Coordinates of C-alpha atoms and ligand atoms in Angstrom, one line a residue:
M1 CA 121.2 146.3 91.3
Q2 CA 124.0 146.3 89.2
H3 CA 124.9 143.1 87.0
D4 CA 128.4 142.7 85.3
T5 CA 129.8 141.2 82.8
V6 CA 132.8 139.5 83.1
A7 CA 135.5 138.5 80.4
T8 CA 136.2 134.8 80.0
Q9 CA 137.5 131.9 77.6
P10 CA 136.4 128.8 77.2
I11 CA 137.5 126.2 80.5
A12 CA 134.7 123.9 81.9
G13 CA 136.0 121.6 79.0
Q14 CA 132.5 119.3 79.2
K15 CA 133.3 116.1 76.9
P16 CA 130.5 115.6 74.0
G17 CA 128.0 112.7 74.9
T18 CA 128.5 113.5 78.6
S19 CA 125.5 114.8 80.6
G20 CA 126.8 117.7 83.0
L21 CA 129.9 118.1 84.4
R22 CA 132.0 116.4 87.1
K23 CA 135.3 117.8 88.3
K24 CA 137.5 117.9 91.3
T25 CA 135.9 120.3 93.6
R26 CA 139.1 122.8 93.4
V27 CA 138.8 123.1 90.0
F28 CA 135.2 124.3 90.0
M29 CA 136.1 126.7 92.8
E30 CA 139.2 128.2 90.5
P31 CA 138.5 131.7 89.6
H32 CA 135.7 131.9 87.0
F33 CA 135.3 128.1 86.6
L34 CA 131.8 127.9 87.7
E35 CA 130.6 130.9 86.4
N36 CA 131.9 130.2 82.9
Y37 CA 130.0 126.6 83.4
V38 CA 127.0 128.1 84.3
Q39 CA 127.0 130.6 81.6
S40 CA 127.4 128.0 79.1
I41 CA 124.7 126.0 80.4
I42 CA 122.2 129.4 80.1
D43 CA 123.3 129.9 76.6
G44 CA 122.7 126.1 75.7
I45 CA 119.7 126.3 76.7
G46 CA 118.9 129.5 74.6
G47 CA 118.9 131.5 77.8
V48 CA 116.6 132.3 80.7
S49 CA 114.8 135.4 80.3
G50 CA 111.9 135.2 81.9
K51 CA 112.1 131.5 82.8
N52 CA 111.7 129.8 86.0
L53 CA 114.2 127.5 87.2
V54 CA 114.4 124.9 90.1
V55 CA 117.8 125.2 91.8
G56 CA 119.3 122.6 94.6
G57 CA 121.7 120.4 95.7
D58 CA 122.8 117.0 97.1
G59 CA 124.8 119.3 100.3
R60 CA 128.3 118.1 99.2
Y61 CA 131.3 120.9 99.9
F62 CA 130.7 124.3 98.1
N63 CA 127.0 123.0 97.5
D64 CA 125.8 126.4 99.4
R65 CA 128.2 128.6 97.6
A66 CA 127.8 127.6 94.2
I67 CA 123.9 128.2 94.9
Q68 CA 124.8 132.1 95.8
V69 CA 126.6 132.3 92.1
I70 CA 124.0 130.2 90.2
L71 CA 121.3 132.5 91.7
R72 CA 123.4 135.6 90.9
M73 CA 124.0 134.7 87.2
L74 CA 120.4 133.5 86.8
A75 CA 119.4 137.0 88.0
A76 CA 121.8 138.8 85.8
N77 CA 120.3 136.5 82.7
G78 CA 116.8 137.7 83.5
A79 CA 115.8 135.1 84.7
A80 CA 112.5 135.2 86.2
G81 CA 112.1 133.4 89.5
A82 CA 114.3 130.2 91.3
I83 CA 112.7 127.8 93.4
V84 CA 115.9 126.8 96.0
G85 CA 115.3 123.9 98.4
Q86 CA 115.8 125.1 101.9
G87 CA 119.7 125.1 102.7
G88 CA 120.5 124.6 99.1
V89 CA 119.2 121.0 99.2
L90 CA 117.5 118.9 96.7
S91 CA 117.8 115.2 96.2
T92 CA 118.0 114.5 92.4
P93 CA 114.6 113.1 92.1
A94 CA 113.0 115.7 94.9
A95 CA 114.6 118.0 91.9
S96 CA 113.2 116.4 89.1
H97 CA 109.8 116.6 91.0
L98 CA 109.9 119.9 91.7
I99 CA 110.4 121.0 88.4
R100 CA 107.4 119.2 87.0
K101 CA 104.8 119.6 89.8
R102 CA 105.5 123.7 89.5
G103 CA 106.2 123.9 85.5
T104 CA 109.9 125.2 85.2
A105 CA 111.9 125.6 82.6
G106 CA 114.2 123.2 84.2
G107 CA 116.6 123.5 86.9
F108 CA 120.4 123.3 88.1
I109 CA 121.3 120.3 90.0
L110 CA 124.5 120.3 92.1
S111 CA 126.0 116.9 92.5
A112 CA 128.5 114.2 91.7
S113 CA 126.2 111.5 92.8
H114 CA 128.2 108.7 94.0
N115 CA 131.7 110.3 94.2
P116 CA 133.1 111.3 97.7
G117 CA 132.8 115.0 98.3
G118 CA 134.8 117.8 99.9
I119 CA 137.3 120.0 99.0
D120 CA 139.6 117.2 97.9
A121 CA 136.8 115.1 96.3
D122 CA 134.5 115.8 93.7
F123 CA 132.1 118.2 92.9
G124 CA 129.3 118.6 89.6
L125 CA 126.7 119.9 88.0
K126 CA 124.1 119.5 85.5
F127 CA 120.9 120.4 83.9
N128 CA 117.7 119.0 83.3
G129 CA 115.1 120.4 81.5
A130 CA 111.3 120.9 81.6
N131 CA 110.4 117.2 81.7
G132 CA 112.4 117.0 85.0
G133 CA 115.1 114.6 83.4
P134 CA 118.9 114.7 82.2
A135 CA 119.2 117.3 79.2
S136 CA 118.8 115.1 76.1
E137 CA 121.7 114.4 74.0
A138 CA 120.8 117.3 71.6
V139 CA 120.6 120.0 74.4
N140 CA 123.7 118.6 76.0
A141 CA 125.6 119.0 72.4
K142 CA 124.4 122.8 72.6
I143 CA 125.7 123.1 76.0
V144 CA 129.2 121.3 75.0
E145 CA 129.2 123.9 71.9
A146 CA 128.4 127.1 74.3
T147 CA 131.1 125.7 76.2
T148 CA 133.6 126.0 73.7
K149 CA 132.3 129.4 72.4
I150 CA 132.1 131.3 75.9
S151 CA 133.5 134.6 76.1
A152 CA 131.6 136.5 79.0
Y153 CA 129.2 135.5 81.8
H154 CA 127.1 137.6 83.5
I155 CA 126.6 138.2 87.3
T156 CA 124.4 140.5 89.9
T157 CA 126.5 142.2 92.7
A158 CA 124.6 141.1 95.4
D159 CA 125.1 140.0 99.2
D160 CA 124.0 136.3 99.6
V161 CA 120.0 135.1 99.7
D162 CA 119.2 133.7 102.8
L163 CA 118.5 129.9 102.0
N164 CA 117.7 128.8 104.8
T165 CA 114.3 130.2 105.4
I166 CA 111.4 129.3 103.9
G167 CA 109.3 131.7 102.1
Q168 CA 109.7 134.0 99.0
T169 CA 112.5 136.2 98.7
A170 CA 114.5 138.2 96.0
L171 CA 117.6 138.9 94.1
G172 CA 116.6 142.2 92.0
E173 CA 114.0 141.6 89.6
M174 CA 114.1 138.2 90.1
S175 CA 111.6 136.2 92.6
V176 CA 113.2 133.5 94.9
E177 CA 111.2 130.9 96.8
I178 CA 112.7 129.0 99.1
V179 CA 110.9 125.5 99.9
D180 CA 111.2 122.5 101.9
P181 CA 113.3 119.7 100.1
V182 CA 111.2 116.8 101.8
T183 CA 107.2 118.3 101.7
D184 CA 106.3 118.0 97.8
Y185 CA 108.5 114.9 97.3
A186 CA 106.6 112.7 100.1
A187 CA 103.5 113.9 99.0
L188 CA 104.5 112.2 96.1
M189 CA 105.3 108.9 97.7
D190 CA 102.3 108.9 99.5
S191 CA 100.4 109.5 95.9
L192 CA 102.2 106.3 95.0
F193 CA 102.0 104.0 97.5
D194 CA 99.8 102.5 100.3
F195 CA 101.0 104.2 103.1
D196 CA 98.4 102.2 105.5
K197 CA 99.7 98.7 104.4
I198 CA 103.6 99.9 104.9
R199 CA 102.5 101.3 108.3
A200 CA 100.7 98.2 109.5
L201 CA 103.9 96.5 108.2
F202 CA 106.1 97.9 110.7
A203 CA 103.6 98.0 113.2
S204 CA 103.7 94.2 113.2
G205 CA 107.6 94.6 114.3
F206 CA 109.1 94.6 110.9
R207 CA 112.7 95.6 111.2
M208 CA 113.9 97.6 108.4
R209 CA 118.0 99.5 108.2
F210 CA 118.4 102.3 105.7
D211 CA 121.9 104.1 105.6
A212 CA 121.7 106.9 104.2
M213 CA 125.3 107.4 103.8
H214 CA 125.6 110.5 105.5
A215 CA 124.1 111.8 102.4
V216 CA 121.1 113.8 100.6
T217 CA 118.5 111.1 101.9
G218 CA 118.8 110.9 105.4
P219 CA 115.8 113.7 105.9
Y220 CA 113.7 112.4 103.8
A221 CA 114.2 108.8 105.1
T222 CA 114.0 110.1 108.2
A223 CA 110.6 112.0 107.5
I224 CA 109.0 108.8 105.7
L225 CA 110.1 105.9 106.9
E226 CA 110.7 106.7 110.7
D227 CA 107.9 110.4 111.1
T228 CA 105.1 108.7 108.6
L229 CA 105.6 105.1 108.3
G230 CA 106.7 104.2 112.3
A231 CA 109.5 102.6 111.4
A232 CA 111.3 102.1 114.6
K233 CA 113.5 105.2 115.4
G234 CA 117.2 104.7 114.3
T235 CA 115.9 102.7 111.5
V236 CA 117.7 105.3 109.3
I237 CA 121.3 105.4 109.9
N238 CA 124.2 108.0 109.0
G239 CA 120.9 110.2 108.0
T240 CA 122.4 113.5 109.0
P241 CA 123.8 114.6 105.8
S242 CA 127.1 115.9 105.7
P243 CA 129.9 117.9 103.1
D244 CA 132.0 115.1 102.6
F245 CA 129.9 112.0 103.8
G246 CA 131.2 111.6 106.6
G247 CA 134.4 110.8 104.8
G248 CA 132.8 107.9 102.8
H249 CA 131.9 106.8 99.5
P250 CA 127.8 107.4 98.9
D251 CA 128.0 104.8 96.5
P252 CA 125.3 102.3 97.5
N253 CA 127.0 98.8 97.0
P254 CA 128.1 96.0 99.1
V255 CA 131.7 97.1 99.0
W256 CA 130.9 100.8 100.3
A257 CA 127.9 100.3 102.2
K258 CA 129.8 97.6 104.3
T259 CA 128.4 98.8 108.0
L260 CA 124.9 97.8 106.5
M261 CA 126.2 94.9 105.0
D262 CA 128.0 93.8 107.7
E263 CA 124.3 94.1 109.8
M264 CA 122.5 92.1 107.3
Y265 CA 124.6 89.6 107.0
G266 CA 125.3 89.4 110.9
D267 CA 123.1 87.4 113.8
N268 CA 119.4 89.0 114.2
A269 CA 119.6 90.8 111.0
P270 CA 116.6 93.2 110.4
D271 CA 114.3 92.0 107.7
F272 CA 115.0 94.6 105.0
G273 CA 117.7 96.9 104.5
A274 CA 118.7 99.6 102.4
A275 CA 120.9 102.3 101.1
S276 CA 120.8 105.3 99.0
D277 CA 124.2 107.6 97.2
G278 CA 124.9 111.0 97.6
D279 CA 121.8 112.7 95.8
G280 CA 119.5 110.0 96.6
D281 CA 118.8 108.4 92.7
R282 CA 120.6 105.2 93.5
N283 CA 119.3 102.3 95.9
M284 CA 120.8 99.0 97.2
V285 CA 118.5 96.5 98.7
V286 CA 119.7 93.6 100.9
G287 CA 117.6 91.0 102.7
P288 CA 118.6 89.4 105.8
H289 CA 121.9 87.5 104.9
Q290 CA 121.0 88.1 100.7
Y291 CA 122.3 91.2 98.7
V292 CA 119.7 91.7 95.9
T293 CA 121.4 93.0 92.7
P294 CA 120.0 96.1 91.4
S295 CA 119.2 93.8 88.0
D296 CA 117.3 91.2 89.7
S297 CA 115.8 94.2 91.9
L298 CA 114.4 95.6 89.0
A299 CA 112.9 92.5 88.0
V300 CA 111.4 92.1 91.0
L301 CA 109.5 95.5 90.6
A302 CA 108.5 94.5 87.4
A303 CA 106.9 91.7 88.4
H304 CA 105.4 92.8 91.5
A305 CA 104.5 96.5 90.9
H306 CA 100.8 96.3 90.5
R307 CA 101.0 95.4 94.5
A308 CA 101.1 99.5 94.3
P309 CA 98.1 101.2 93.7
A310 CA 99.9 103.5 91.5
Y311 CA 101.2 100.5 89.3
A312 CA 98.2 98.7 89.9
K313 CA 96.7 98.6 86.1
G314 CA 100.2 97.1 84.8
L315 CA 102.8 98.7 83.1
A316 CA 102.9 100.0 80.0
G317 CA 106.4 98.9 79.2
V318 CA 110.0 98.6 80.9
A319 CA 113.3 99.7 79.8
R320 CA 117.2 98.8 81.3
S321 CA 120.6 100.0 80.3
M322 CA 122.3 97.7 78.0
P323 CA 124.7 96.2 80.8
T324 CA 121.9 95.5 82.9
S325 CA 121.1 91.8 83.1
G326 CA 118.5 90.4 80.9
A327 CA 116.0 89.3 84.2
V328 CA 113.6 92.0 83.4
D329 CA 113.2 90.8 80.0
R330 CA 112.1 87.7 81.0
V331 CA 109.4 89.5 83.3
A332 CA 108.7 91.6 80.6
A333 CA 108.1 88.7 78.3
A334 CA 105.9 86.6 80.7
Q335 CA 103.9 89.7 81.0
G336 CA 103.4 90.6 77.1
I337 CA 104.9 93.8 77.6
E338 CA 108.2 95.7 75.4
S339 CA 111.2 95.7 77.5
Y340 CA 113.7 98.2 75.4
E341 CA 117.5 98.2 75.8
T342 CA 118.9 101.8 76.2
P343 CA 122.5 103.1 76.7
T344 CA 123.9 103.5 80.2
G345 CA 122.7 106.8 81.7
W346 CA 119.0 107.9 82.8
K347 CA 119.1 110.4 79.9
F348 CA 117.9 107.5 77.5
F349 CA 114.8 106.8 79.3
G350 CA 113.4 110.2 79.0
N351 CA 112.0 109.9 75.5
L352 CA 110.1 106.6 76.3
L353 CA 108.9 107.7 79.5
D354 CA 107.8 110.8 78.3
A355 CA 106.1 109.0 75.4
G356 CA 104.2 106.6 77.6
R357 CA 105.8 103.5 76.5
V358 CA 107.8 102.2 79.5
T359 CA 106.6 103.0 83.4
L360 CA 109.8 101.5 85.3
C361 CA 113.2 101.4 84.4
G362 CA 116.4 100.5 85.7
E363 CA 120.4 100.0 85.7
E364 CA 122.7 97.8 86.9
S365 CA 124.9 100.3 88.6
A366 CA 121.7 100.6 91.3
G367 CA 119.2 102.8 89.6
T368 CA 115.6 102.3 89.3
G369 CA 112.8 104.4 88.7
S370 CA 109.4 104.9 87.2
D371 CA 107.2 107.6 85.2
H372 CA 106.8 109.4 88.7
V373 CA 109.7 111.7 87.7
R374 CA 112.7 111.7 85.1
E375 CA 115.2 110.6 87.4
K376 CA 115.9 107.5 89.0
D377 CA 114.9 107.9 92.7
G378 CA 116.5 105.5 95.5
L379 CA 113.8 105.9 98.2
W380 CA 110.9 105.4 95.6
A381 CA 112.6 101.8 95.0
V382 CA 112.9 101.0 98.7
L383 CA 109.0 102.0 99.1
L384 CA 107.9 99.8 96.1
W385 CA 109.9 97.1 97.7
L386 CA 108.1 98.1 101.2
N387 CA 104.3 98.1 99.6
I388 CA 105.2 94.7 97.6
L389 CA 106.6 93.0 101.0
A390 CA 103.8 94.1 103.2
Q391 CA 101.1 93.6 100.6
S392 CA 102.0 90.0 99.5
G393 CA 103.1 89.3 102.9
Q394 CA 106.2 87.4 101.8
S395 CA 110.1 87.7 102.4
V396 CA 112.8 89.1 100.5
A397 CA 114.0 85.7 100.3
Q398 CA 110.7 84.4 99.2
I399 CA 110.1 87.0 96.8
M400 CA 113.6 85.9 95.2
E401 CA 113.2 82.3 95.4
A402 CA 109.7 83.1 93.5
L403 CA 111.7 85.0 90.9
W404 CA 114.4 82.5 90.0
R405 CA 112.0 79.8 89.6
D406 CA 109.3 81.4 87.5
Y407 CA 112.0 83.3 85.3
G408 CA 115.8 81.9 85.6
R409 CA 118.4 83.2 87.5
C410 CA 120.6 86.0 86.1
Y411 CA 123.9 85.7 88.1
Y412 CA 125.5 88.9 87.6
T413 CA 128.5 90.6 88.6
R414 CA 130.9 94.1 87.8
Y415 CA 134.5 94.6 87.6
D416 CA 135.8 98.3 88.3
F417 CA 139.1 98.8 86.8
E418 CA 139.8 102.6 88.3
D419 CA 142.4 105.4 87.0
I420 CA 144.0 103.6 84.2
E421 CA 145.9 105.8 81.9
T422 CA 143.5 106.7 79.1
A423 CA 145.5 105.7 76.3
K424 CA 145.7 101.7 77.7
A425 CA 141.8 101.9 78.4
E426 CA 141.3 102.9 74.7
A427 CA 144.2 100.0 73.8
V428 CA 141.8 97.5 75.5
M429 CA 138.5 98.8 73.7
D430 CA 140.4 99.0 70.7
G431 CA 141.6 95.3 70.9
L432 CA 138.3 93.8 71.5
R433 CA 136.5 96.1 68.3
A434 CA 139.3 94.5 66.3
Q435 CA 138.3 91.0 67.0
L436 CA 134.6 91.2 66.9
S437 CA 133.4 89.9 63.7
N438 CA 135.9 87.0 64.0
L439 CA 134.5 85.9 67.5
P440 CA 131.2 84.4 66.9
G441 CA 132.0 80.8 66.8
R442 CA 135.0 80.8 69.2
E443 CA 135.4 79.0 72.4
V444 CA 137.1 80.7 75.7
A445 CA 137.0 79.2 78.6
G446 CA 135.0 76.7 77.7
L447 CA 132.1 79.1 76.6
T448 CA 131.4 79.7 72.7
V449 CA 130.7 83.2 71.6
N450 CA 127.5 83.4 69.5
F451 CA 127.5 86.9 69.0
A452 CA 129.8 90.0 69.3
D453 CA 129.0 93.6 69.0
E454 CA 129.5 97.3 69.8
F455 CA 126.1 98.2 70.5
A456 CA 124.6 101.4 69.3
Y457 CA 120.7 103.0 69.8
D458 CA 118.2 104.2 67.9
D459 CA 116.0 106.0 69.9
P460 CA 112.5 104.7 69.2
V461 CA 110.7 108.2 70.0
D462 CA 112.7 110.8 67.8
G463 CA 115.4 108.2 65.9
A464 CA 118.1 110.1 67.7
R465 CA 121.2 107.4 66.8
T466 CA 124.2 107.0 69.8
E467 CA 127.4 104.8 68.9
A468 CA 129.9 103.5 70.7
Q469 CA 128.1 102.7 73.8
G470 CA 129.6 99.5 74.8
I471 CA 131.2 96.2 73.5
R472 CA 129.0 93.2 74.0
I473 CA 130.0 89.6 73.6
G474 CA 127.8 87.0 74.1
F475 CA 127.9 83.2 75.1
E476 CA 125.9 79.9 74.0
G477 CA 123.5 79.5 76.7
G478 CA 123.0 82.8 78.3
A479 CA 126.0 84.0 79.2
R480 CA 127.3 87.6 78.3
A481 CA 130.6 90.0 79.2
V482 CA 130.0 94.1 78.4
F483 CA 133.2 96.2 78.4
R484 CA 132.7 100.0 78.6
L485 CA 134.5 103.1 79.5
S486 CA 133.0 105.0 82.5
G487 CA 131.8 108.7 81.7
T488 CA 131.6 109.7 85.3
G489 CA 135.0 109.5 86.7
T490 CA 137.1 112.2 87.4
V491 CA 140.8 110.6 86.9
G492 CA 142.0 108.5 84.2
A493 CA 139.6 106.3 82.7
T494 CA 137.5 103.6 84.4
I495 CA 137.4 100.1 82.8
R496 CA 134.0 98.6 83.5
V497 CA 133.3 94.9 82.9
Y498 CA 129.9 93.6 83.3
L499 CA 129.6 89.8 83.6
E500 CA 126.4 87.6 83.6
R501 CA 124.9 84.2 83.1
L502 CA 121.7 83.0 83.0
E503 CA 120.4 79.3 84.3
T504 CA 117.1 78.1 84.2
A505 CA 117.8 74.6 85.3
P506 CA 116.1 74.1 89.2
D507 CA 119.1 72.6 90.8
A508 CA 121.1 75.5 89.2
L509 CA 119.3 78.2 91.3
S510 CA 121.6 78.7 94.4
L511 CA 125.3 78.6 93.8
S512 CA 127.7 81.0 94.6
P513 CA 127.4 84.0 92.2
Q514 CA 131.4 83.9 92.2
D515 CA 131.5 80.2 91.1
A516 CA 128.7 80.7 88.5
L517 CA 130.5 83.4 86.8
A518 CA 133.9 82.0 87.0
P519 CA 134.0 80.9 83.2
V520 CA 132.2 84.2 82.0
V521 CA 135.1 86.3 84.1
S522 CA 137.7 84.2 82.4
A523 CA 136.6 84.0 79.1
A524 CA 136.2 88.2 79.7
L525 CA 139.9 88.7 80.7
T526 CA 141.2 86.3 78.4
L527 CA 139.3 88.1 75.3
S528 CA 140.0 91.4 76.6
D529 CA 143.9 91.2 76.9
L530 CA 143.4 93.5 80.0
H531 CA 145.8 92.5 82.4
N532 CA 148.4 92.9 79.8
L533 CA 147.5 96.0 78.6
T534 CA 146.8 97.7 81.6
G535 CA 149.0 95.9 83.8
R536 CA 146.1 95.6 86.4
D537 CA 145.8 91.7 87.4
A538 CA 142.2 92.8 89.9
P539 CA 139.6 95.3 89.7
N540 CA 139.4 98.0 92.6
V541 CA 135.9 97.1 92.8
I542 CA 133.6 94.0 92.5
T543 CA 130.1 94.6 92.8
Ligands
LIG1 C1 127.9 105.6 86.4 C2 126.8 104.2 85.8 C3 125.3 104.5 85.2 C4 124.7 105.8 85.6 C5 125.6 107.1 85.8 C6 125.2 108.2 86.5 O1 127.9 105.6 84.8 O2 127.7 103.4 85.6 O3 124.9 103.4 85.0 O4 124.0 106.0 85.3 O5 126.6 106.8 86.4 O6 124.6 108.0 87.7 P1 129.3 105.2 84.4 O7 129.1 106.2 83.2 O8 130.3 105.9 85.3 O9 129.5 104.2 84.3 V1 124.7 109.1 89.2 O10 123.7 108.4 90.8 O11 126.5 108.8 89.6 O12 123.8 110.0 88.5
LIG2 CO1 123.0 109.6 92.1

């Protein structure tokens, strides 16, 4: 078999500090673009000679073509073997599990996650390491460096590999194994949860709706919820993955999962609703007439995880990303376990999980997970919720009421200002940065600032320091506003404003989140001067 070496120049343009690359699909499809980035990953991780790697993606437009290129490049670069999800499909948590289970050197995951798919939408590619998690900051830095130095890539000339037939094949010297994407993942879920209890819950008439949003979790959710656990046929909606996610935005939040929200807030709502994102690592949970914020969901899982077999011995510790509300900290404090605050992005949980310091972790952006894999895991969170509901006999409303009564309620919302000119977004952040030291003691919108800083993180395991991870402004009484720029957008800059307010008084636990947060919103917008600096008077998305 012939291997070609093709001369190229640095074009990938991965920004330092980011994991993987997300770009417009058409950019990935430009001649040599994908090849250029794949070779940069291979060079950045020290080559793939003799290594085994997992390859799979969320099935979005260009997934199958990109996988053929990656396989031909792995073969040309001397890889021993590739394990590929049938049809080129693997959810991100399933890929993480496969890397761990098969002990591979890592894997290539093709996804732009919650970003829309299609030829005019977004595509993405990232590398996960041998622990199954997103490449560490150190490995990412090497990949970024490789993108700036690349001068050639290696590729095999060969026909396409048949990705649809399960079994062993080969591409030149490299073995290729096509595996069922669901089997291993479903077995892992079975090992963590009490499937008999959940089966009994469904058998008792418990009704659920799971919105797979035309994305990768459809086959996983159908196999596990309907075929294994006995949920009624039709429990899973939008369950057939499509290359453009049915023209939708596969982001499980109240705005984009509107079909599900309408049903859960309508007459005769099911007992439990959930949704997942493009690549299956995020989850949204909603009870009848009751949206559960991801920050609260993490706190619920921490408070009740012991009800599931895998966590019956209790948790080693928990971790949350900095913008996530403090709800889980309050649960951890009550259990006498450590709660870590990390920068945004799952890669920062990796060391804590590997070192056994934490069992559960989560982010306000609808990501929760545990030490069972090294990615957030949408369906896992839904199954843990189901296990908790089945074992406790409580409803979502009862679980939430008890959480707020026992630990106080962290009202929470996030405002996203999208597609802002980069210079204007930087001006907002610079403006805040410049006033940080003058803020403590200042009163804004009836709230007094008690601390203000720019978040930096010292990894407790390897000591690595990560700076400039968002601006935090705390107010007396436990309210907080956080500002940061998104690292996953593909057009302009996105400013995220995270707003939170803690209430512990029994008569303040059932306010409307909007009313409860109004003063924090007003303080945040005043302090940042966001409207003037960006010309935007309203966020694009409120979650
Ligand atoms: C967003 C979320 C962050 C999440 C990241 C990847 O990042 O805020 O919490 O880890 O997406 O999630 P940013 O930088 O845009 O705020 V996924 O499901 O898109 O891989
Ligand atoms: Co995702």
